[in-house]
Coordinates of C-alpha atoms in Angstrom, one line a residue:
X1 CA 0.0 0.0 0.0
X2 CA 1.4 3.4 -1.0
X3 CA 1.1 5.7 2.0
X4 CA -0.2 9.2 1.5
X5 CA 0.2 10.3 5.1
X6 CA 3.9 11.1 5.4
X7 CA 5.4 14.5 4.6
X8 CA 7.1 12.9 1.6
X9 CA 7.0 9.4 0.1
X10 CA 10.1 7.2 0.7
X11 CA 11.0 6.9 -2.9
X12 CA 11.3 10.6 -3.2
X13 CA 13.7 11.0 -0.3
X14 CA 15.5 7.7 0.0
X15 CA 18.7 9.1 -1.5
X16 CA 18.7 12.0 1.0
X17 CA 18.1 9.6 3.9
X18 CA 21.0 7.4 2.9
X19 CA 23.3 10.4 2.5
X20 CA 22.3 11.7 6.0
X21 CA 22.8 8.2 7.6
X22 CA 26.2 8.0 5.9
X23 CA 27.3 11.5 7.0
X24 CA 27.4 13.0 3.6
X25 CA 24.6 15.4 4.4
X26 CA 23.6 16.9 7.8
X27 CA 20.3 15.9 9.4
X28 CA 17.6 18.4 9.8
X29 CA 17.0 17.2 13.4
X30 CA 18.8 14.9 15.7
X31 CA 17.4 13.5 19.0
X32 CA 20.3 12.8 21.4
X33 CA 20.5 10.7 24.6
X34 CA 17.2 8.9 24.4
X35 CA 16.0 5.6 25.8
X36 CA 14.5 3.9 22.8
X37 CA 11.5 1.7 23.2
X38 CA 12.4 -0.7 20.4
X39 CA 9.1 -2.3 19.4
X40 CA 10.8 -4.5 16.8
X41 CA 12.7 -6.4 19.4
X42 CA 10.6 -5.6 22.5
X43 CA 13.5 -4.0 24.4
X44 CA 14.7 -0.7 25.7
X45 CA 18.0 0.6 24.4
X46 CA 19.9 3.3 26.3
X47 CA 21.8 6.3 24.9
X48 CA 20.2 6.2 21.4
X49 CA 20.2 9.0 18.9
X50 CA 17.8 9.5 16.0
X51 CA 18.7 11.5 12.9
X52 CA 15.7 12.9 10.9
X53 CA 15.5 14.4 7.4
X54 CA 12.6 15.1 5.1
X55 CA 10.1 14.1 7.8
X56 CA 11.6 10.6 8.0
X57 CA 14.1 8.7 10.1
X58 CA 17.6 8.4 8.5
X59 CA 19.5 6.7 11.4
X60 CA 19.0 5.2 14.8
X61 CA 22.1 4.7 16.9
X62 CA 25.0 7.2 17.2
X63 CA 24.1 10.2 15.2
X64 CA 27.1 12.4 16.0
X65 CA 28.3 12.4 12.4
X66 CA 24.8 13.6 11.2
X67 CA 25.0 16.9 13.0
X68 CA 25.8 20.0 10.9
X69 CA 25.6 23.7 11.5
X70 CA 21.9 23.9 10.7
X71 CA 20.9 20.7 12.5
X72 CA 18.3 21.1 15.3
X73 CA 19.5 19.1 18.2
X74 CA 17.0 17.9 20.7
X75 CA 18.5 16.5 23.9
X76 CA 16.1 13.9 25.3
X77 CA 18.1 13.8 28.6
X78 CA 17.3 10.2 29.1
X79 CA 13.6 10.4 28.3
X80 CA 12.0 7.4 26.6
X81 CA 11.0 7.7 23.0
X82 CA 8.4 5.6 21.4
X83 CA 6.8 5.4 17.9
X84 CA 3.7 7.7 17.5
X85 CA 0.6 6.1 19.0
X86 CA -2.0 4.7 16.5
X87 CA -5.6 4.2 17.3
X88 CA -6.8 1.3 15.1
X89 CA -10.5 2.0 15.5
X90 CA -12.1 5.3 16.4
X91 CA -15.3 7.1 15.7
X92 CA -14.3 10.8 15.9
X93 CA -18.0 11.8 16.0
X94 CA -18.4 10.0 19.3
X95 CA -16.2 12.6 20.9
X96 CA -18.8 15.1 19.9
X97 CA -15.9 17.2 18.5
X98 CA -15.1 18.1 15.0
X99 CA -12.0 16.4 13.5
X100 CA -9.9 19.5 14.0
X101 CA -10.8 19.9 17.6
X102 CA -10.4 16.2 18.1
X103 CA -6.8 16.5 16.8
X104 CA -6.1 19.3 19.2
X105 CA -7.3 17.1 22.0
X106 CA -5.4 13.8 21.2
X107 CA -2.1 14.8 19.6
X108 CA -0.6 16.2 22.9
X109 CA -1.3 12.7 24.4
X110 CA 0.9 11.0 21.9
X111 CA -1.6 10.1 19.3
X112 CA -0.1 10.7 15.8
X113 CA -2.5 8.6 13.7
X114 CA -6.0 7.3 13.8
X115 CA -7.9 4.8 11.6
X116 CA -11.3 6.5 11.7
X117 CA -14.6 5.0 10.8
X118 CA -16.9 8.0 10.3
X119 CA -20.0 5.9 9.9
X120 CA -21.9 8.1 12.3
X121 CA -21.9 11.1 10.0
X122 CA -22.2 8.9 6.9
X123 CA -25.5 7.4 8.2
X124 CA -26.8 11.0 8.4
X125 CA -25.2 12.8 5.5
X126 CA -23.7 10.1 3.3
X127 CA -20.3 10.3 1.7
X128 CA -20.6 14.1 1.4
X129 CA -20.5 14.3 5.2
X130 CA -17.4 12.0 5.2
X131 CA -15.7 14.3 2.8
X132 CA -16.3 17.2 5.1
X133 CA -14.7 15.3 8.0
X134 CA -11.7 14.5 5.8
X135 CA -11.3 18.1 4.8
X136 CA -11.5 19.1 8.4
X137 CA -8.9 16.6 9.5
X138 CA -6.6 17.3 6.5
X139 CA -5.6 20.7 7.8
X140 CA -4.2 19.2 11.0
X141 CA -1.0 17.3 11.7
X142 CA -2.9 14.3 12.9
X143 CA -2.8 11.5 10.4
X144 CA -6.5 10.6 9.8
X145 CA -6.7 7.4 7.8
X146 CA -10.2 6.6 6.5
X147 CA -11.8 3.3 6.8
X148 CA -14.9 3.6 4.7
X149 CA -18.2 3.1 6.5
X150 CA -19.4 -0.4 5.6
X151 CA -22.8 -0.5 7.2
X152 CA -25.1 2.3 6.2
X153 CA -27.5 1.2 7.4
X154 CA -25.9 -1.1 10.0
X155 CA -28.3 -4.0 9.3
X156 CA -30.3 -3.3 6.1
X157 CA -34.1 -3.5 6.5
X158 CA -34.2 -2.8 10.2
X159 CA -33.9 1.0 10.3
X160 CA -34.1 4.2 8.3
X161 CA -30.9 6.1 7.7
X162 CA -30.0 9.3 6.0
X163 CA -28.0 7.6 3.3
X164 CA -27.1 4.2 1.7
X165 CA -23.7 2.8 1.1
X166 CA -23.3 -0.2 -1.2
X167 CA -20.5 -2.0 -3.1
X168 CA -20.3 0.7 -5.8
X169 CA -20.0 3.5 -3.2
X170 CA -17.3 1.6 -1.3
X171 CA -15.4 0.9 -4.6
X172 CA -15.4 4.7 -5.3
X173 CA -13.9 5.5 -1.9
X174 CA -11.2 3.0 -2.3
X175 CA -9.7 5.4 -4.9
X176 CA -9.5 8.2 -2.4
X177 CA -6.0 9.1 -1.1
X178 CA -7.2 9.1 2.5
X179 CA -8.8 5.6 2.4
X180 CA -6.9 2.6 3.7
X181 CA -9.7 0.1 4.2
X182 CA -13.2 -0.7 5.2
X183 CA -14.9 0.4 8.4
X184 CA -16.3 -2.2 10.8
X185 CA -18.4 -4.7 9.0
X186 CA -21.2 -4.8 11.6
X187 CA -23.5 -6.8 9.2
X188 CA -22.0 -10.1 10.3
X189 CA -25.4 -11.8 9.6
X190 CA -24.9 -10.7 6.0
X191 CA -21.4 -12.1 5.9
X192 CA -22.4 -15.4 7.6
X193 CA -25.4 -15.6 5.3
X194 CA -23.3 -15.0 2.2
X195 CA -25.4 -12.1 1.0
X196 CA -24.4 -10.4 -2.2
X197 CA -24.6 -7.0 -0.5
X198 CA -22.3 -7.7 2.4
X199 CA -19.8 -9.7 0.4
X200 CA -19.9 -7.1 -2.4
X201 CA -18.8 -4.4 0.1
X202 CA -15.9 -6.5 1.5
X203 CA -15.1 -7.7 -2.0
X204 CA -14.7 -4.2 -3.3
X205 CA -12.2 -3.5 -0.5
X206 CA -10.2 -6.7 -1.0
X207 CA -10.1 -6.1 -4.7
X208 CA -8.5 -2.7 -4.0
X209 CA -5.9 -4.4 -1.8
X210 CA -7.1 -2.7 1.4
X211 CA -8.0 -3.8 4.9
X212 CA -11.5 -5.0 6.0
X213 CA -12.1 -4.2 9.7
X214 CA -14.7 -6.1 11.6
X215 CA -17.4 -6.2 14.3
X216 CA -18.1 -9.7 15.5
X217 CA -20.1 -9.3 18.7
X218 CA -21.4 -12.9 19.0
X219 CA -20.0 -15.1 21.8
X220 CA -19.7 -18.0 19.3
X221 CA -16.0 -18.6 18.5
X222 CA -16.3 -21.7 16.3
X223 CA -17.7 -22.0 12.8
X224 CA -19.2 -18.6 12.7
X225 CA -16.0 -16.8 13.7
X226 CA -14.1 -18.9 11.2
X227 CA -16.6 -18.0 8.4
X228 CA -16.3 -14.3 9.3
X229 CA -12.5 -14.3 9.2
X230 CA -12.5 -16.4 6.0
X231 CA -14.4 -13.6 4.3
X232 CA -11.4 -11.4 4.6
X233 CA -12.1 -9.5 7.8
X234 CA -8.7 -8.7 9.4
X235 CA -9.5 -7.3 12.9
X236 CA -12.3 -7.0 15.4
X237 CA -12.9 -4.7 18.4
X238 CA -15.9 -6.4 19.9
X239 CA -14.2 -8.8 22.2
X240 CA -15.7 -8.5 25.7
X241 CA -14.4 -11.8 27.2
X242 CA -10.9 -13.3 27.5
X243 CA -11.9 -16.2 25.3
X244 CA -13.2 -14.0 22.6
X245 CA -9.9 -12.1 22.1
X246 CA -7.8 -15.3 22.4
X247 CA -9.8 -17.1 19.8
X248 CA -9.5 -14.3 17.4
X249 CA -5.7 -14.1 17.8
X250 CA -5.3 -17.8 17.4
X251 CA -7.2 -17.6 14.1
X252 CA -4.9 -14.8 12.8
X253 CA -7.4 -12.0 13.4
X254 CA -6.1 -8.8 15.2
X255 CA -8.0 -8.5 18.5
X256 CA -8.5 -4.7 19.1
X257 CA -8.8 -4.5 22.8
X258 CA -11.2 -1.6 23.7
X259 CA -11.1 0.9 26.6
X260 CA -13.4 3.8 25.8
X261 CA -15.4 6.2 27.9
X262 CA -18.3 3.8 28.3
X263 CA -17.0 0.4 27.2
X264 CA -14.4 -0.8 29.8
X265 CA -13.5 -4.1 28.3
X266 CA -9.7 -4.1 29.0
X267 CA -9.9 -5.5 32.5
X268 CA -11.4 -8.7 31.1
X269 CA -9.9 -9.0 27.6
X270 CA -6.3 -8.2 28.7
X271 CA -6.4 -11.7 30.3
X272 CA -6.0 -13.1 26.8
X273 CA -2.4 -11.8 27.1
X274 CA -1.7 -12.1 30.8
X275 CA -3.2 -15.5 31.5
X276 CA -1.6 -17.2 28.5
X277 CA 1.8 -17.7 27.1
X278 CA 1.0 -16.3 23.7
X279 CA 2.6 -13.9 21.3
X280 CA 0.9 -10.5 21.6
X281 CA 1.6 -9.5 18.0
X282 CA -2.1 -9.8 17.1
X283 CA -3.3 -7.6 19.9
X284 CA -3.9 -3.8 19.6
X285 CA -5.3 -1.2 22.0
X286 CA -8.1 1.0 20.7
X287 CA -10.6 3.5 22.1
X288 CA -13.6 3.1 19.7
X289 CA -15.6 5.9 21.4
X290 CA -14.2 8.6 23.7
X291 CA -16.1 11.7 25.0
X292 CA -14.6 15.1 25.8
X293 CA -14.5 14.7 29.5
X294 CA -12.4 11.5 29.3
X295 CA -10.0 13.2 26.9
X296 CA -9.6 16.1 29.3
X297 CA -9.4 14.1 32.5
X298 CA -7.5 10.9 31.4
X299 CA -6.1 11.4 27.9
X300 CA -6.3 9.2 24.9
X301 CA -4.1 6.3 23.9
X302 CA -1.6 7.2 26.7
X303 CA -4.4 6.5 29.2
X304 CA -5.3 3.2 27.5
X305 CA -1.6 2.1 27.5
X306 CA -1.5 2.9 31.2
X307 CA -4.6 0.9 31.8
X308 CA -3.1 -2.1 30.0
X309 CA 0.0 -1.8 32.2
X310 CA -2.3 -1.6 35.3
X311 CA -3.9 -4.9 34.1
X312 CA -0.5 -6.6 34.1
X313 CA 0.7 -6.2 30.5
X314 CA 4.4 -5.4 30.2
X315 CA 4.9 -1.7 29.3
X316 CA 6.9 -2.4 26.2
X317 CA 4.3 -4.9 25.0
X318 CA 1.6 -2.3 25.7
X319 CA 3.5 0.2 23.6
X320 CA 3.7 -2.4 20.8
X321 CA -0.1 -2.7 20.9
X322 CA -0.5 1.0 19.9
X323 CA 2.4 1.1 17.4
X324 CA 3.9 -1.7 15.4
X325 CA 1.0 -4.1 15.9
X326 CA -1.5 -1.6 14.7
X327 CA 0.6 -0.6 11.7
X328 CA 1.0 -4.3 10.7
X329 CA -2.7 -4.8 11.1
X330 CA -3.3 -2.2 8.4
X331 CA -0.2 -3.3 6.4
X332 CA 1.4 0.1 6.8
X333 CA 4.4 -0.9 9.0
X334 CA 6.7 0.0 6.1
X335 CA 6.0 3.6 7.1
X336 CA 4.5 3.6 10.6
X337 CA 4.8 1.9 13.9
X338 CA 8.5 1.8 14.7
X339 CA 11.5 4.1 15.2
X340 CA 13.6 2.7 12.5
X341 CA 15.4 4.0 9.3
X342 CA 13.1 5.1 6.6
X343 CA 10.0 5.4 8.7
X344 CA 8.0 8.5 9.2
X345 CA 9.5 10.5 12.1
X346 CA 6.4 10.2 14.3
X347 CA 7.9 10.1 17.8
X348 CA 6.5 10.3 21.3
X349 CA 8.7 11.4 24.2
X350 CA 7.8 9.9 27.6
X351 CA 9.2 11.2 30.9
X352 CA 7.7 8.2 32.8
X353 CA 7.1 4.8 31.1
X354 CA 5.0 3.2 33.8
X355 CA 2.7 6.2 34.0
X356 CA 2.9 6.8 30.3
X357 CA 3.6 10.5 30.8
X358 CA 3.9 12.2 27.4
X359 CA 6.1 15.3 27.3
X360 CA 6.7 15.9 23.6
X361 CA 5.2 14.8 20.3
X362 CA 6.7 14.8 16.9
X363 CA 4.9 14.2 13.6
X364 CA 6.9 14.0 10.4
X365 CA 9.9 15.3 12.3
X366 CA 8.2 18.5 13.6
X367 CA 7.5 19.0 17.3
X368 CA 3.7 19.6 17.2
X369 CA 2.9 19.3 20.9
X370 CA 4.7 19.7 24.2
X371 CA 3.7 19.5 27.9
X372 CA 0.1 18.7 26.9
X373 CA -0.2 21.7 24.6
X374 CA -0.6 21.8 20.9
X375 CA 2.1 24.0 19.3
X376 CA 0.9 24.0 15.7
X377 CA -1.9 26.2 14.7
X378 CA -4.1 25.5 11.6
X379 CA -6.8 27.3 9.7
X380 CA -10.4 27.1 10.8
X381 CA -13.0 24.9 9.0
X382 CA -16.7 25.6 8.6
X383 CA -19.2 22.9 7.9
X384 CA -21.7 23.8 5.2
X385 CA -25.3 24.8 6.1
X386 CA -26.7 21.5 4.8
X387 CA -24.6 19.7 7.4
X388 CA -26.0 21.8 10.3
X389 CA -29.7 21.3 9.4
X390 CA -30.2 17.6 9.6
X391 CA -33.4 17.1 11.5
X392 CA -36.4 16.5 9.2
X393 CA -39.5 15.3 11.1
X394 CA -42.8 14.7 9.4
X395 CA -44.9 15.9 12.3
X396 CA -44.6 18.1 15.3
X397 CA -43.8 16.1 18.5
X398 CA -46.3 16.5 21.3
X399 CA -47.2 14.6 24.5
X400 CA -49.6 12.5 22.4
X401 CA -46.6 11.4 20.3
X402 CA -45.6 9.1 23.2
X403 CA -48.8 7.3 23.8
X404 CA -48.4 3.5 23.6
X405 CA -51.9 1.9 23.3
X406 CA -52.3 -1.4 25.2
X407 CA -53.3 -4.4 23.3
X408 CA -56.1 -4.9 25.8
X409 CA -57.2 -1.4 26.8
X410 CA -59.4 -2.7 29.6
X411 CA -56.5 -4.4 31.3
X412 CA -54.7 -3.0 34.3
X413 CA -51.3 -4.2 33.2
X414 CA -49.5 -5.4 30.1
X415 CA -46.7 -7.9 29.6
X416 CA -44.0 -6.4 27.3
X417 CA -40.4 -6.8 26.2
X418 CA -38.0 -4.4 27.8
X419 CA -34.4 -3.7 26.8
X420 CA -32.2 -4.0 29.9
X421 CA -28.9 -2.1 29.5
X422 CA -25.6 -3.2 31.1
X423 CA -23.4 -0.4 32.6
X424 CA -20.1 0.0 30.8
X425 CA -20.9 -2.8 28.3
X426 CA -22.4 -2.7 24.8
X427 CA -24.7 -5.7 25.3
X428 CA -28.3 -5.7 26.5
X429 CA -30.9 -8.3 27.8
X430 CA -34.4 -9.0 26.7
X431 CA -36.5 -8.8 29.8
X432 CA -40.2 -9.6 30.2
X433 CA -41.9 -7.1 32.5
X434 CA -45.5 -6.2 33.5
X435 CA -46.3 -2.5 33.3
X436 CA -49.3 -0.5 34.4
X437 CA -52.0 0.4 31.9
X438 CA -53.7 3.7 32.5
X439 CA -56.7 4.8 30.5
X440 CA -55.8 2.2 27.9
X441 CA -52.1 3.2 27.5
X442 CA -49.0 1.5 28.8
X443 CA -46.9 3.7 31.1
X444 CA -43.4 3.7 32.5
X445 CA -42.8 2.2 36.0
X446 CA -39.9 3.7 38.0
X447 CA -40.4 1.2 40.7
X448 CA -39.2 -1.4 38.3
X449 CA -36.7 1.0 36.7
X450 CA -38.6 0.7 33.3
X451 CA -38.9 3.8 31.0
X452 CA -41.0 4.4 28.0
X453 CA -38.9 4.8 24.9
X454 CA -39.5 6.1 21.3
X455 CA -37.3 6.4 18.2
X456 CA -38.4 9.0 15.6
X457 CA -37.1 8.9 12.0
X458 CA -35.4 12.2 11.4
X459 CA -33.9 12.0 7.9
X460 CA -36.7 11.7 5.3
X461 CA -39.9 12.8 7.0
X462 CA -41.3 9.2 6.8
X463 CA -43.2 9.7 10.1
X464 CA -41.9 6.3 11.4
X465 CA -41.8 5.9 15.2
X466 CA -40.7 2.8 17.0
X467 CA -41.9 2.3 20.6
X468 CA -40.5 0.2 23.4
X469 CA -39.3 0.2 27.0
X470 CA -35.9 0.3 28.6
X471 CA -34.7 -0.9 31.9
X472 CA -31.5 -0.3 33.9
X473 CA -30.8 3.4 34.0
X474 CA -32.1 4.1 37.5
X475 CA -34.1 7.2 36.4
X476 CA -36.8 8.2 38.8
X477 CA -38.1 11.4 37.1
X478 CA -37.8 13.4 33.9
X479 CA -36.8 12.4 30.4
X480 CA -33.8 12.2 28.1
X481 CA -33.4 12.6 24.3
X482 CA -30.5 12.2 21.9
X483 CA -29.9 12.4 18.1
X484 CA -26.7 10.4 18.8
X485 CA -28.5 7.0 18.5
X486 CA -26.2 4.5 16.7
X487 CA -26.1 4.0 13.9
X488 CA -29.0 5.6 12.1
X489 CA -28.9 8.5 14.5
X490 CA -32.7 9.0 14.6
X491 CA -34.2 10.9 17.4
X492 CA -34.2 8.7 20.5
X493 CA -36.3 9.7 23.6
X494 CA -36.9 7.9 26.9
X495 CA -38.5 9.0 30.1
X496 CA -40.9 8.7 33.0
X497 CA -43.7 10.9 31.6
X498 CA -45.0 12.2 28.2
X499 CA -44.7 15.9 29.0
X500 CA -41.0 15.8 29.8
X501 CA -40.4 13.5 26.8
X502 CA -41.9 16.0 24.5
X503 CA -39.9 18.8 26.0
X504 CA -36.7 16.8 25.6
X505 CA -37.4 16.0 22.0
X506 CA -38.3 19.5 21.0
X507 CA -35.3 21.0 22.7
X508 CA -33.1 19.0 20.3
X509 CA -35.3 19.9 17.3
X510 CA -34.6 23.5 18.1
X511 CA -30.9 23.1 18.6
X512 CA -30.3 21.1 15.5
X513 CA -29.6 17.9 17.5
X514 CA -27.6 16.9 20.5
X515 CA -28.3 15.3 23.9
X516 CA -30.5 16.6 26.7
X517 CA -31.9 15.8 30.1
X518 CA -35.1 17.4 31.5
X519 CA -37.3 17.0 34.6
X520 CA -40.4 18.7 35.8
X521 CA -40.7 20.9 32.7
X522 CA -37.1 22.2 33.0
X523 CA -33.9 21.6 31.0
X524 CA -31.3 20.3 33.4
X525 CA -28.4 19.6 30.9
X526 CA -28.1 20.2 27.2
X527 CA -25.2 19.5 24.8
X528 CA -26.1 21.1 21.4
X529 CA -24.7 19.1 18.4
X530 CA -25.7 21.0 15.4
X531 CA -23.3 19.3 12.9
X532 CA -25.3 16.3 11.6
X533 CA -26.8 16.1 15.1
X534 CA -23.5 14.6 16.2
X535 CA -20.8 17.2 16.7
X536 CA -20.1 20.7 17.8
X537 CA -17.2 22.9 16.7
X538 CA -16.5 24.2 20.2
X539 CA -13.0 23.4 21.8
X540 CA -12.7 20.3 23.8
X541 CA -12.6 22.2 27.1
X542 CA -16.0 23.8 26.5
X543 CA -17.5 20.6 25.2
X544 CA -16.2 18.8 28.3
X545 CA -18.0 21.3 30.5
X546 CA -21.3 20.8 28.6
X547 CA -20.9 17.1 28.8
X548 CA -20.1 17.3 32.5
X549 CA -23.3 19.3 33.0
X550 CA -25.2 16.6 31.2
X551 CA -23.7 13.9 33.3
X552 CA -24.6 15.8 36.5
X553 CA -28.2 16.1 35.2
X554 CA -28.3 12.3 34.6
X555 CA -27.2 11.8 38.2
X556 CA -29.8 14.4 39.5
X557 CA -32.6 12.3 38.0
X558 CA -31.2 9.0 39.4
X559 CA -28.6 7.5 37.0
X560 CA -25.0 7.0 38.1
X561 CA -23.6 4.6 35.5
X562 CA -20.4 5.7 33.6
X563 CA -21.1 7.8 30.5
X564 CA -24.8 6.9 30.5
X565 CA -25.6 8.8 27.3
X566 CA -23.2 6.5 25.4
X567 CA -25.1 3.5 26.7
X568 CA -28.3 5.2 25.8
X569 CA -27.0 5.8 22.3
X570 CA -26.8 2.0 21.7
X571 CA -30.5 1.3 22.4
X572 CA -31.1 1.7 18.7
X573 CA -28.2 -0.3 17.3
X574 CA -29.8 -3.3 15.7
X575 CA -26.6 -5.4 15.4
X576 CA -25.9 -5.9 19.2
X577 CA -27.6 -8.6 21.2
X578 CA -30.1 -9.2 22.6
X579 CA -32.8 -6.6 21.9
X580 CA -32.8 -3.1 20.3
X581 CA -35.3 -0.5 19.2
X582 CA -35.3 1.3 15.9
X583 CA -37.7 3.7 14.1
X584 CA -39.2 0.5 12.6
X585 CA -39.8 -1.3 15.9
X586 CA -38.3 -3.8 18.3
X587 CA -35.5 -6.0 16.8
X588 CA -34.5 -9.4 18.2
X589 CA -30.8 -9.2 17.6
X590 CA -30.3 -12.9 18.3
X591 CA -32.5 -14.0 15.4
X592 CA -32.5 -10.7 13.5
X593 CA -36.3 -10.5 13.2
X594 CA -38.7 -7.8 14.3
X595 CA -40.6 -8.8 17.5
X596 CA -43.9 -7.5 18.9
X597 CA -43.7 -5.2 21.9
X598 CA -46.4 -7.1 23.6
X599 CA -46.0 -10.7 24.9
X600 CA -49.0 -13.0 24.9
X601 CA -49.9 -13.9 28.5

């Protein structure tokens, strides 16, 4: 694969690099007196120099002969240096930041490259929305590699999205300079069922010689997992158990071990490394979804590496899992992932290895961040008007929009399916609960922790509304709404009463999207997300304060789970077991069939 993400291609500067390494030309920059974290041999080498020219590494070792009058010498003073950190799977939109603001937030933490899957914006605005994100990211030093959204919609036929991506659209994107592969193939039922649509999408990627990334959330690790991998899927971030990650690595699939704001999988899946005498080359660390407060308080990949170390993974091994392993997963290790001759000079300085304390970050040989501050400035980017007006409802939402008529209007209670969420996990349970019927309509029941839920189609004014019930948030009053509702990102509302639910929904209609918590007729917390209903162009610090206010509002009405709005956002994702709700109704995600809300008694 020809890499478009370095300052200059290797073939263009190879002669210069050889001359610098041999002492015939001076280096532009030389790093002296560093402790090199050598991810090629899994060792730490003392007193190492690195000579840099044309944005690439010319020499690693003793660089005294590479220093000339114009050479910029950086004395590492015994600091550790590691290759730039790479996040192998990330949805930038889940940070609620634009790509530019996201870059400002993560680069100072050592992240020099991301493999982004913008399927959130693509589900709303299609490939035109993806192009906006690429333009936004392209003005920053962060290397934003595109993995084309594969599942728009996530599972065809079960939801209404703002766009459609098929094999032809995927094939088109494979010609884009920014594209290195396919985003997570969540439609594993289509792969296992050998549908033309799913295999057409993966086939277009494989034909282009690029990487297919995966999403296999089933606990089955036998014939189904084999079939999924055999289709060409190279990696998967949906391991939640030790045995999941181990099985994938044993079958030659890269296990992307996730630790995001809401999905705290690392404690369990790290055991695939620590409990077994296995080679860790097929393990990577990724974030998947990270919100602003986490980026401010904890960091990005530096935090995830630290968490891996806390779980017993050797520090150098953990560094490998965000550098060379990730680069090899995407077949880009000829340019990324190690501090070796010829590679891009993407280098992270660490003052403390165990704590993963980042002090300086270089990208293509330039110091772009130091002491947690971005040094490089770049031009602003403005999203077009069509990207900031994405809510299109057929009818006005009122209290009556949330009425759920009982099958037996004369009954005092109704037996229904309820989606029970799991704190800090992506899965859910299908629970059978009896709810009160008042004047012929089924109501929420806070004594059972069960809330009425609705999903309104917001892209094409179809008027579709799906109704259901959700359990597990601990809410005792009020309502919540969000246009961040994976992956179709329709308008999702849940609450204890119809009046607050209507207020929550209409607050987001007025702000162009976002997330909101209300109670007793008042807005308690509101995060406006006018860009596709997913993002805001405010700086990370301001977004963090808004999100913190929303989290406090959640707590005020009874919920104390971590990042509850991220758990809420998965209620509508029809590819995660066991039960989900879309604008078309309840989906049994174990059989992939619609199911009636009411259960026959």
